[in-house]
Coordinates of C-alpha atoms in Angstrom, one line a residue:
Chain A
M1 CA -9.6 20.7 12.3
R2 CA -10.9 18.9 16.0
A3 CA -8.2 19.3 18.7
D4 CA -6.9 15.8 18.5
L5 CA -6.9 15.6 14.6
D6 CA -4.8 18.7 14.6
I7 CA -2.3 17.3 16.6
I8 CA -2.1 13.8 15.6
K9 CA -1.9 14.8 11.8
E10 CA 2.0 16.2 12.8
W11 CA 2.4 12.3 13.7
I12 CA 1.8 10.8 10.4
K13 CA 4.8 10.3 7.9
P14 CA 4.6 11.2 4.6
R15 CA 3.7 8.8 2.2
S16 CA 2.5 6.5 4.7
R17 CA -0.5 3.8 4.3
V18 CA -3.0 4.8 7.2
L19 CA -6.1 3.3 8.3
D20 CA -8.4 5.3 10.1
L21 CA -11.2 3.6 12.0
G22 CA -14.3 5.4 12.4
C23 CA -12.5 7.8 10.3
G24 CA -16.2 10.0 10.2
D25 CA -16.3 13.0 7.7
G26 CA -13.1 12.0 6.4
E27 CA -11.7 15.2 7.7
L28 CA -8.2 13.8 8.6
L29 CA -7.9 11.5 5.7
H30 CA -8.3 14.3 3.2
F31 CA -5.9 16.4 5.1
L32 CA -3.5 13.8 5.3
Q33 CA -4.1 13.0 1.3
Q34 CA -3.7 16.6 0.4
N35 CA -0.8 17.4 2.6
K36 CA 1.0 14.0 3.2
Q37 CA 0.4 12.1 0.1
V38 CA -0.8 9.1 2.4
Q39 CA -2.5 6.5 0.7
G40 CA -5.4 6.2 3.1
Y41 CA -8.3 4.3 3.9
G42 CA -11.2 5.5 6.3
M43 CA -13.7 2.7 8.0
E44 CA -17.1 4.4 8.7
I45 CA -20.8 2.9 9.1
N46 CA -22.4 6.0 9.1
A47 CA -24.1 6.9 5.9
G48 CA -24.2 10.4 6.0
D49 CA -20.4 10.7 7.0
I50 CA -19.5 7.8 4.3
S51 CA -21.3 9.9 1.6
T52 CA -19.3 13.2 3.1
C53 CA -15.9 11.2 2.6
I54 CA -16.8 10.0 -1.0
D55 CA -17.7 13.6 -1.7
K56 CA -14.2 14.3 -0.7
G57 CA -12.6 11.8 -2.9
V58 CA -11.6 10.1 0.6
N59 CA -11.2 6.1 0.4
V60 CA -13.8 4.7 2.5
I61 CA -15.0 1.4 3.6
E62 CA -18.5 0.6 5.0
Q63 CA -17.3 -1.7 7.7
D64 CA -18.2 -2.5 11.3
L65 CA -15.4 -2.2 13.7
D66 CA -17.3 -4.4 15.8
Q67 CA -16.9 -7.1 13.4
G68 CA -13.1 -7.1 13.6
L69 CA -10.4 -6.5 11.0
T70 CA -9.6 -9.8 10.2
N71 CA -9.9 -9.1 6.3
F72 CA -6.5 -7.0 6.8
Q73 CA -3.3 -8.9 6.8
D74 CA -0.4 -8.6 9.9
K75 CA 1.1 -5.2 9.9
S76 CA -0.5 -4.0 6.3
F77 CA -0.6 0.0 7.5
D78 CA 2.0 1.8 8.5
M79 CA -0.4 3.5 10.8
V80 CA -3.6 2.2 12.2
I81 CA -5.7 5.6 13.7
M82 CA -8.9 5.5 15.6
T83 CA -10.0 8.6 17.4
Q84 CA -12.9 9.1 19.6
A85 CA -14.3 5.6 18.9
L86 CA -12.7 3.4 21.3
Q87 CA -15.4 4.5 24.1
A88 CA -18.1 3.4 21.4
V89 CA -16.8 -0.4 20.5
E90 CA -18.1 -3.5 22.1
R91 CA -15.0 -4.6 23.0
P92 CA -12.1 -1.8 23.3
D93 CA -9.1 -4.3 24.6
Q94 CA -9.9 -6.7 21.0
V95 CA -10.0 -3.6 18.8
L96 CA -7.1 -2.7 20.5
D97 CA -5.3 -6.0 19.8
E98 CA -6.4 -6.0 16.1
M99 CA -5.1 -2.5 15.8
L100 CA -1.8 -3.3 16.4
R101 CA -2.0 -6.6 14.7
V102 CA -2.9 -4.7 11.3
G103 CA -0.8 -1.7 11.9
K104 CA 3.1 -1.1 12.7
E105 CA 2.3 1.8 14.7
T106 CA -1.3 2.9 16.4
I107 CA -2.8 6.4 17.5
V108 CA -6.0 6.3 19.9
T109 CA -7.9 9.2 21.0
F110 CA -10.6 8.8 23.3
P111 CA -12.4 11.2 25.7
N112 CA -11.1 11.1 29.5
F113 CA -13.8 10.5 31.8
G114 CA -11.5 11.2 34.7
H115 CA -11.8 14.6 33.7
W116 CA -12.9 17.0 36.6
R117 CA -16.2 18.0 34.9
A118 CA -17.1 14.4 34.9
R119 CA -16.3 13.4 38.2
F120 CA -17.8 16.7 39.5
Y121 CA -20.8 15.6 38.0
L122 CA -21.1 12.3 39.1
A123 CA -19.5 13.2 42.7
L124 CA -22.0 16.2 43.6
K125 CA -24.9 15.7 41.7
G126 CA -25.3 12.0 41.2
E127 CA -25.7 12.3 37.6
M128 CA -24.1 10.7 34.6
P129 CA -22.0 13.5 33.3
V130 CA -23.6 15.5 29.9
S131 CA -21.4 18.1 28.4
K132 CA -21.0 20.0 25.3
F133 CA -18.6 17.6 24.4
L134 CA -20.3 14.3 25.6
P135 CA -23.6 15.3 24.9
Y136 CA -25.6 12.2 25.2
T137 CA -27.6 11.0 28.0
W138 CA -26.7 7.0 29.8
Y139 CA -29.7 5.7 28.0
N140 CA -29.1 6.4 24.3
T141 CA -25.1 6.9 24.5
P142 CA -23.2 5.2 21.8
N143 CA -20.5 5.5 24.4
I144 CA -20.5 2.0 26.1
H145 CA -16.9 1.7 27.5
F146 CA -15.6 5.2 29.0
C147 CA -12.4 5.1 30.8
T148 CA -10.0 7.6 32.4
F149 CA -6.2 7.7 31.3
K150 CA -5.3 5.9 34.4
D151 CA -7.8 3.1 33.1
F152 CA -6.2 3.2 29.7
E153 CA -2.5 2.9 30.8
A154 CA -3.3 -0.1 33.0
L155 CA -4.7 -2.1 30.0
C156 CA -1.4 -1.2 27.8
R157 CA 0.5 -2.3 31.1
Q158 CA -1.4 -5.7 31.2
K159 CA -0.6 -6.5 27.3
N160 CA 2.4 -5.1 27.3
I161 CA 2.0 -2.4 24.8
H162 CA 4.3 0.2 24.4
I163 CA 3.2 4.0 24.6
A164 CA 5.6 5.8 22.3
R165 CA 3.7 9.2 23.0
R166 CA 1.4 10.9 25.1
T167 CA -0.7 14.3 24.7
V168 CA -3.8 15.4 26.6
V169 CA -5.7 18.2 25.4
N170 CA -8.4 20.4 26.6
S171 CA -10.8 20.3 23.8
K172 CA -10.7 24.4 23.6
H173 CA -7.3 25.4 25.0
R174 CA -5.2 22.2 23.2
D175 CA -2.1 20.9 25.3
H176 CA -1.8 24.1 27.7
W177 CA 0.8 23.4 30.6
I178 CA -1.5 23.1 33.2
T179 CA -3.4 20.3 31.7
A180 CA 0.2 18.5 31.7
L181 CA 0.5 19.3 35.2
W182 CA -2.5 16.5 35.8
P183 CA -3.6 15.2 33.1
N184 CA -6.3 12.8 34.5
M185 CA -8.0 15.5 35.9
L186 CA -7.7 18.2 33.6
G187 CA -7.3 16.6 30.0
E188 CA -10.7 16.3 27.9
I189 CA -9.0 14.1 25.3
A190 CA -6.5 11.7 25.8
I191 CA -4.1 11.2 22.7
Y192 CA -1.7 8.1 22.7
H193 CA 0.8 6.7 19.9
V194 CA 1.2 3.2 20.9
T195 CA 3.4 0.3 19.5
T196 CA 3.7 -3.6 20.3
Chain B
M1 CA -46.5 4.9 -22.8
P2 CA -45.5 8.2 -22.0
E3 CA -47.8 10.8 -23.3
K4 CA -44.7 13.1 -23.2
F5 CA -41.1 12.4 -21.7
A6 CA -40.0 13.3 -18.2
A7 CA -37.6 16.1 -17.6
D8 CA -35.1 13.9 -16.3
S9 CA -35.7 11.5 -19.4
V10 CA -32.6 10.9 -22.3
G11 CA -36.1 11.2 -24.5
L12 CA -35.9 9.2 -27.5
A13 CA -33.1 7.5 -28.2
T14 CA -31.7 5.8 -31.6
P15 CA -29.5 2.6 -31.5
Q16 CA -26.8 2.6 -33.9
T17 CA -25.1 -0.2 -35.5
L18 CA -21.3 -0.3 -35.9
Q19 CA -19.1 -3.0 -37.8
F20 CA -15.8 -4.0 -37.2
D21 CA -13.4 -5.8 -39.6
E22 CA -10.4 -6.5 -37.8
P23 CA -10.5 -9.7 -36.8
L24 CA -11.1 -10.4 -32.9
Q25 CA -9.1 -12.9 -31.6
L26 CA -10.8 -14.8 -28.8
R27 CA -9.7 -16.4 -25.6
S28 CA -11.2 -19.7 -26.4
G29 CA -8.3 -19.3 -29.3
R30 CA -10.9 -18.9 -32.1
T31 CA -11.5 -15.9 -34.2
L32 CA -14.3 -13.7 -35.3
P33 CA -13.4 -12.8 -38.5
Q34 CA -15.6 -9.6 -38.2
Y35 CA -18.4 -8.4 -36.3
Q36 CA -21.2 -5.5 -35.3
L37 CA -21.7 -4.1 -32.2
V38 CA -24.8 -2.3 -31.7
I39 CA -24.8 0.8 -29.0
E40 CA -26.9 3.8 -27.6
T41 CA -25.3 7.2 -26.8
Y42 CA -26.6 9.7 -24.7
G43 CA -25.5 13.4 -23.8
E44 CA -22.5 14.7 -25.9
L45 CA -18.7 14.0 -26.1
N46 CA -17.2 17.2 -25.1
A47 CA -14.2 18.6 -26.6
E48 CA -11.4 16.7 -24.5
R49 CA -13.4 13.7 -25.1
S50 CA -13.1 13.1 -21.6
N51 CA -16.6 13.0 -20.4
A52 CA -17.5 9.3 -21.6
V53 CA -18.9 6.7 -19.5
L54 CA -19.1 3.2 -20.6
I55 CA -22.0 1.0 -19.4
C56 CA -21.8 -2.9 -19.5
H57 CA -24.8 -4.6 -19.0
A58 CA -25.7 -7.7 -17.2
L59 CA -26.6 -11.5 -18.5
S60 CA -29.9 -10.0 -20.1
G61 CA -29.2 -6.4 -20.9
H62 CA -28.4 -4.7 -23.7
H63 CA -27.7 -1.3 -25.4
H64 CA -30.6 0.0 -24.7
V65 CA -30.1 1.6 -21.3
A66 CA -32.2 4.5 -21.1
G67 CA -35.3 6.4 -23.0
Y68 CA -37.3 5.2 -25.1
H69 CA -37.2 3.8 -28.7
S70 CA -40.8 4.9 -29.7
M71 CA -43.8 6.9 -27.7
D72 CA -45.5 3.7 -28.0
D73 CA -43.2 1.7 -25.7
D74 CA -44.3 0.3 -22.3
K75 CA -41.2 0.9 -20.4
P76 CA -37.5 2.8 -21.0
G77 CA -34.5 1.3 -21.1
W78 CA -33.1 -0.9 -18.5
W79 CA -31.2 1.6 -16.5
D80 CA -33.5 4.4 -17.2
S81 CA -33.4 5.0 -13.1
A82 CA -30.0 5.9 -13.1
V83 CA -29.1 7.6 -16.6
G84 CA -30.8 10.7 -17.7
P85 CA -30.2 14.6 -17.3
G86 CA -30.0 15.1 -13.7
K87 CA -29.8 11.6 -12.6
V88 CA -26.7 9.8 -11.0
I89 CA -25.1 9.3 -14.6
D90 CA -26.2 12.9 -15.7
T91 CA -26.3 13.1 -19.2
N92 CA -25.9 16.8 -18.8
R93 CA -22.3 16.1 -18.0
F94 CA -21.3 12.7 -19.4
F95 CA -21.4 11.4 -22.9
V96 CA -22.9 7.6 -21.8
V97 CA -22.7 4.8 -24.3
G98 CA -24.0 1.1 -23.7
L99 CA -23.9 -1.5 -26.1
N100 CA -25.3 -4.7 -26.8
N101 CA -22.3 -7.4 -26.2
L102 CA -21.4 -9.8 -28.6
G103 CA -22.8 -13.3 -28.2
G104 CA -25.9 -11.4 -27.3
C105 CA -29.3 -11.3 -29.1
H106 CA -30.5 -7.3 -29.5
G107 CA -28.5 -6.6 -32.4
S108 CA -24.7 -7.1 -31.8
T109 CA -23.1 -10.3 -33.6
G110 CA -24.3 -13.3 -31.6
P111 CA -25.6 -16.8 -32.2
Q112 CA -28.3 -15.7 -34.2
S113 CA -25.6 -13.9 -36.9
I114 CA -24.7 -15.1 -40.5
N115 CA -21.8 -16.9 -40.4
P116 CA -19.5 -15.7 -43.1
E117 CA -17.9 -18.8 -43.4
T118 CA -20.6 -20.8 -44.2
G119 CA -23.9 -18.3 -45.0
T120 CA -26.1 -19.6 -42.4
E121 CA -26.8 -18.6 -38.8
Y122 CA -24.1 -19.4 -36.4
G123 CA -26.3 -20.7 -33.7
P124 CA -24.7 -23.4 -31.4
D125 CA -21.7 -22.5 -33.6
F126 CA -21.1 -19.3 -32.4
P127 CA -17.6 -19.1 -30.4
L128 CA -18.0 -19.1 -26.3
L129 CA -17.2 -15.7 -25.2
T130 CA -15.3 -14.5 -22.2
V131 CA -15.7 -11.4 -20.1
R132 CA -11.7 -10.5 -21.6
D133 CA -13.6 -10.7 -24.9
W134 CA -16.0 -8.4 -24.5
V135 CA -13.9 -6.0 -22.9
K136 CA -11.6 -6.2 -25.8
S137 CA -14.2 -5.7 -28.2
Q138 CA -15.4 -2.5 -26.1
A139 CA -11.6 -1.3 -26.4
R140 CA -12.3 -1.1 -30.0
L141 CA -15.6 0.5 -29.7
A142 CA -13.8 3.0 -27.8
D143 CA -11.3 3.6 -30.6
R144 CA -13.9 4.2 -32.8
L145 CA -15.7 6.8 -30.8
G146 CA -12.4 8.7 -30.1
I147 CA -12.3 7.6 -26.1
E148 CA -9.0 7.4 -25.2
T149 CA -9.9 7.3 -21.8
W150 CA -13.3 6.4 -20.2
A151 CA -14.2 8.9 -17.0
A152 CA -16.0 5.9 -15.5
V153 CA -16.6 2.2 -16.5
V154 CA -19.7 0.8 -14.9
G155 CA -21.6 -2.5 -14.6
G156 CA -23.8 -4.4 -12.2
S157 CA -23.5 -7.8 -11.8
L158 CA -22.0 -9.7 -14.7
G159 CA -21.8 -6.0 -15.9
G160 CA -19.5 -5.3 -13.2
M161 CA -17.6 -8.1 -14.0
Q162 CA -16.6 -6.1 -17.4
A163 CA -15.7 -2.8 -15.5
L164 CA -13.3 -5.0 -13.1
R165 CA -11.6 -6.5 -16.2
W166 CA -11.5 -3.1 -17.9
S167 CA -9.3 -2.1 -14.8
I168 CA -6.9 -4.7 -15.6
D169 CA -6.6 -5.3 -18.9
Y170 CA -6.7 -1.8 -20.2
P171 CA -5.3 0.3 -16.6
H172 CA -4.8 3.7 -18.6
R173 CA -7.8 3.6 -20.2
L174 CA -10.5 4.5 -17.5
R175 CA -10.4 6.9 -14.6
H176 CA -12.9 5.2 -12.3
C177 CA -14.3 1.6 -12.1
L178 CA -17.9 1.1 -10.8
M179 CA -18.4 -2.5 -9.8
I180 CA -22.0 -3.0 -8.4
A181 CA -23.2 -6.2 -6.5
S182 CA -20.7 -8.2 -8.5
A183 CA -18.1 -10.5 -7.6
S184 CA -14.5 -11.5 -9.1
K185 CA -15.5 -15.0 -9.6
L186 CA -18.6 -16.9 -9.1
T187 CA -19.4 -19.4 -6.2
A188 CA -19.8 -23.0 -6.5
Q189 CA -23.4 -22.2 -5.9
N190 CA -23.8 -19.5 -8.3
I191 CA -22.2 -21.7 -11.0
A192 CA -24.6 -24.5 -9.6
F193 CA -27.8 -22.6 -10.4
N194 CA -26.1 -21.4 -14.2
E195 CA -26.0 -25.1 -14.8
V196 CA -29.5 -25.8 -13.9
A197 CA -30.8 -22.9 -16.2
R198 CA -28.6 -24.6 -19.0
Q199 CA -29.8 -28.0 -18.5
A200 CA -33.5 -26.7 -18.5
I201 CA -32.7 -25.3 -21.9
S202 CA -30.7 -28.0 -23.5
K203 CA -32.8 -30.6 -22.3
D204 CA -35.6 -29.2 -23.7
P205 CA -37.0 -31.4 -27.1
E206 CA -37.0 -28.1 -29.0
F207 CA -33.6 -27.1 -28.5
H208 CA -32.2 -29.6 -31.0
G209 CA -28.7 -29.3 -30.0
G210 CA -29.1 -25.3 -30.4
R211 CA -30.2 -25.6 -34.0
Y212 CA -33.8 -24.9 -33.2
K213 CA -33.9 -22.1 -35.9
E214 CA -33.3 -24.8 -38.4
H215 CA -36.4 -26.7 -37.4
N216 CA -38.6 -23.6 -36.8
T217 CA -39.4 -23.7 -33.2
I218 CA -37.4 -22.1 -30.0
P219 CA -37.1 -24.0 -26.7
K220 CA -39.6 -21.9 -24.9
H221 CA -40.0 -24.1 -21.8
G222 CA -36.6 -24.6 -21.4
L223 CA -35.7 -20.8 -21.4
M224 CA -38.9 -20.2 -19.1
L225 CA -37.7 -22.5 -16.6
A226 CA -34.1 -21.0 -16.8
R227 CA -35.8 -17.4 -16.0
M228 CA -38.0 -18.4 -13.5
L229 CA -35.0 -20.2 -11.7
G230 CA -32.8 -16.8 -12.3
H231 CA -35.6 -14.7 -11.2
I232 CA -36.4 -16.4 -7.9
T233 CA -32.2 -16.1 -7.0
Y234 CA -32.5 -12.5 -7.9
L235 CA -35.1 -11.9 -5.2
S236 CA -34.6 -12.4 -1.6
D237 CA -37.0 -14.5 1.0
D238 CA -38.3 -11.5 2.3
A239 CA -39.1 -9.6 -1.3
M240 CA -41.1 -12.5 -2.1
R241 CA -42.9 -12.8 0.9
E242 CA -43.9 -8.8 0.8
K243 CA -44.7 -9.0 -2.9
F244 CA -46.6 -12.0 -2.9
G245 CA -47.0 -13.8 0.3
R246 CA -49.4 -16.6 -0.3
E247 CA -52.1 -14.7 -2.3
L248 CA -54.3 -16.9 -4.0
R249 CA -55.0 -16.0 -7.5
S250 CA -58.7 -17.2 -7.2
G251 CA -59.2 -16.5 -3.6
E252 CA -59.5 -20.3 -2.9
L253 CA -57.3 -23.3 -3.8
S254 CA -58.1 -25.6 -6.6
Y255 CA -57.3 -28.7 -6.0
K256 CA -55.8 -28.9 -9.3
Y257 CA -52.0 -28.9 -10.8
D258 CA -52.7 -25.4 -11.7
A259 CA -51.3 -22.1 -10.7
D260 CA -52.8 -21.7 -7.2
F261 CA -50.9 -18.9 -5.9
E262 CA -50.0 -15.5 -7.2
V263 CA -45.9 -16.2 -7.0
E264 CA -46.8 -19.0 -9.3
S265 CA -48.6 -17.3 -11.8
Y266 CA -45.7 -14.2 -11.7
L267 CA -43.1 -16.6 -12.5
R268 CA -44.8 -18.0 -15.2
Y269 CA -45.5 -14.8 -16.7
Q270 CA -42.0 -13.9 -16.1
G271 CA -40.6 -16.9 -17.8
E272 CA -42.7 -16.5 -20.6
S273 CA -42.3 -13.2 -21.9
F274 CA -38.5 -13.8 -21.1
S275 CA -38.6 -16.8 -23.6
E276 CA -40.2 -15.0 -26.3
A277 CA -37.8 -11.8 -26.3
F278 CA -34.5 -13.6 -25.5
D279 CA -32.3 -16.6 -27.4
A280 CA -31.5 -19.6 -26.2
N281 CA -28.2 -20.1 -27.3
S282 CA -27.2 -16.2 -26.0
Y283 CA -28.0 -17.2 -22.7
L284 CA -26.5 -20.1 -22.3
L285 CA -23.3 -18.1 -23.6
M286 CA -23.8 -15.5 -21.0
T287 CA -24.0 -17.6 -18.3
K288 CA -20.6 -19.4 -19.3
A289 CA -19.1 -16.0 -19.5
L290 CA -20.5 -15.4 -15.9
D291 CA -18.5 -19.0 -14.9
Y292 CA -15.4 -18.7 -16.3
F293 CA -14.8 -15.2 -15.2
D294 CA -11.9 -15.2 -12.6
P295 CA -9.2 -12.8 -13.6
S296 CA -6.5 -14.3 -10.9
V297 CA -6.3 -17.3 -12.7
D298 CA -3.5 -15.6 -14.6
F299 CA -1.8 -14.9 -11.3
D300 CA -2.1 -18.3 -9.6
G301 CA -5.4 -17.1 -7.9
D302 CA -3.6 -14.4 -6.5
L303 CA -6.5 -11.5 -6.8
V304 CA -4.1 -9.1 -4.7
A305 CA -1.4 -9.6 -7.5
T306 CA -4.0 -9.4 -10.4
L307 CA -5.2 -6.0 -9.2
E308 CA -1.8 -4.7 -9.0
A309 CA -2.0 -3.3 -12.6
A310 CA -4.9 -1.2 -11.9
Q311 CA -4.6 2.5 -12.0
C312 CA -8.3 3.9 -11.6
R313 CA -10.4 4.4 -8.3
F314 CA -13.0 2.0 -7.3
L315 CA -16.2 2.4 -6.1
L316 CA -18.1 -1.0 -5.2
V317 CA -21.7 -1.6 -3.6
S318 CA -23.4 -4.7 -2.7
F319 CA -26.8 -5.0 -1.3
T320 CA -27.5 -6.8 2.2
T321 CA -30.1 -9.4 0.8
D322 CA -28.2 -10.0 -2.5
W323 CA -27.3 -13.8 -1.8
R324 CA -26.5 -14.3 -5.6
F325 CA -23.8 -11.8 -5.5
A326 CA -23.8 -11.5 -1.8
P327 CA -21.9 -8.2 0.0
E328 CA -18.9 -11.3 1.2
R329 CA -18.2 -11.3 -2.9
S330 CA -17.8 -7.8 -3.0
R331 CA -15.9 -6.8 0.0
E332 CA -13.4 -9.9 -1.1
V333 CA -12.5 -7.5 -4.3
V334 CA -12.2 -4.7 -1.8
D335 CA -10.0 -6.2 0.7
A336 CA -7.6 -7.0 -2.6
L337 CA -7.7 -3.6 -3.8
V338 CA -6.6 -1.9 -0.5
A339 CA -3.8 -5.0 -0.4
A340 CA -2.8 -4.0 -3.5
G341 CA -2.9 -0.2 -2.5
K342 CA -5.5 0.9 -4.5
N343 CA -8.0 3.6 -4.0
V344 CA -11.4 2.0 -3.5
S345 CA -14.5 2.9 -1.6
Y346 CA -17.4 0.4 -0.6
A347 CA -20.8 1.0 0.8
E348 CA -23.0 -1.9 1.5
I349 CA -26.6 -0.9 1.2
E350 CA -29.5 -2.0 3.0
S351 CA -32.1 -3.5 1.1
A352 CA -34.6 -6.2 0.7
H353 CA -34.7 -6.4 -3.0
G354 CA -31.8 -9.2 -3.4
H355 CA -29.7 -9.1 -6.5
D356 CA -32.5 -6.9 -8.2
A357 CA -31.8 -4.2 -6.0
F358 CA -28.7 -2.8 -8.2
L359 CA -31.5 -1.9 -10.7
I360 CA -33.9 -0.2 -8.2
P361 CA -33.5 3.5 -7.4
I362 CA -33.2 2.7 -3.4
P363 CA -32.4 6.3 -2.3
R364 CA -28.8 5.5 -0.1
Y365 CA -27.9 3.4 -3.3
M366 CA -28.6 6.4 -5.3
A367 CA -27.1 9.1 -2.9
V368 CA -23.9 7.1 -3.1
F369 CA -23.3 6.3 -6.4
G370 CA -24.7 10.0 -7.4
R371 CA -21.9 11.6 -5.0
Y372 CA -19.1 9.5 -6.4
M373 CA -20.5 10.4 -9.9
N374 CA -20.2 14.1 -9.1
R375 CA -16.7 13.7 -7.8
V376 CA -16.0 11.9 -11.1
A377 CA -17.1 15.0 -12.8
A378 CA -15.8 17.4 -10.2
E379 CA -11.9 15.8 -11.0
L380 CA -12.7 16.5 -14.6
G381 CA -13.7 19.8 -14.1
L382 CA -17.2 19.3 -15.7
A383 CA -20.2 21.4 -14.5
I384 CA -21.6 20.4 -10.7
D385 CA -25.2 20.3 -10.6
T386 CA -25.7 21.5 -7.2
A387 CA -29.7 20.9 -7.6
I388 CA -28.9 17.2 -7.9
G389 CA -26.5 17.3 -4.4
S390 CA -29.0 19.2 -2.5
A391 CA -32.0 16.9 -3.8
M392 CA -29.6 13.6 -2.9
A393 CA -29.0 15.3 0.5
K394 CA -32.7 15.3 0.9
Q395 CA -33.0 12.1 -0.3
E396 CA -30.6 10.7 2.4
R397 CA -32.1 12.4 5.3
S398 CA -35.5 11.2 4.7

């Protein structure tokens, strides 16, 4: 399982109602359905991913995150999750607001643009970072709003969003102690558990 | 006319007529003392009786879902693209049941049947039926066939309304509900189109208050207009533009009030052939059933509360250019199902074909539909046809 999913699966309470925004191939929801009896729904727009969710028996709803979540009632989910999609939505701040409106709790994960490799690329090579983890070039990337841990936390402060838990992982070493020393420099993926 | 049947065709199909003598109490308060249902089945019912799939038809559909009635047939059944060996509703795995609904004009008891009380044709005296009544008669059909639980109830448009009604009225008798290009109720605009169609029929001088048979005639022009109007609304602007553009029949304008444009002659042809094949009283009845459908009326208009009873899993599919049963209508049902905590998946298929898309084997539509049916089969431990899976994956990539 992807490193961030492997960690957040532990943060979901059994039998809770979960909405996974940009659920991809449904890996997380499938696990949660099988092992924690959650009532889960995934939201996705990629046709191939939707089909894979159907194969797995994961509830998947074709809906574009950028169109909002107005079809869901306030606090109608115990947990709203969005993994690795914050940087790809049109207005991350508005999506975050909506997640906190429909969910009692929220988990967000995103790639940290403050990671040393990204800094190195930009500072020394003078080019937008391209890596195995973020393989796109600037003109064709779906990732239009990169941010760093610091940026995200500044947004949370501004919006009075409470950070209940925070973890950073390196895509290979998971939550190594060195990463924890200087997360904004050494962490590749940020995992935030936030509430209002 | 097929010289021989394709490998993925169910081949020759034979309709059966089943007689029901237990009176059917109807929503309107009236009763059908006895009735017949015409059905067609494909595939084999397994020993556990768990692999049955019910196909509910739309406005002008019937029991002849797939295959041919004779080697001389020009066309196969109305959903042959989806039902057959190796197709999305795979008759190698599923026992598929199609029926003609009550009130129809293809053999089941309807306005053209003899009223046992009078000894003459029902005509306009045939009771108005609702989706609820149809589903009740379908449940009796299931009893007759020894099917306690359907693996899936599947329908498009008005057929999707029946599938939804099944999930509410008989929650333990279906495992999956597939509701395609449908709605939980019609909009005012949609009812308005139906009303124009009904007016076209009932104002035809040959209609005679629905007793046209007694006058040895049929309201051909009314039916034709109703169908032409319907046909326009089942297509999208783009689809019509693409199909006909402004093509002229004879290459030049006639400066007469004849059909100049291809689209005019196409509509006339469609209307005319329909008017010869469909009964006017049945058409009126079917459109009324569409208009009346709204299961939430039993729950003060609260669709979430209406769906609380449902136990099955749902798949909803809509098509981007369908404006008669727009994606928004499907999304309303999806949202209510999510709010009610039911298992539901939803796909919105890009298509230029308007409402008609639900009968067209659009690759992504067939992929979603087929993979869902694969899942239905897998849950029941029915054999998975891996060839279909890979064919679908290939279609999707193309």
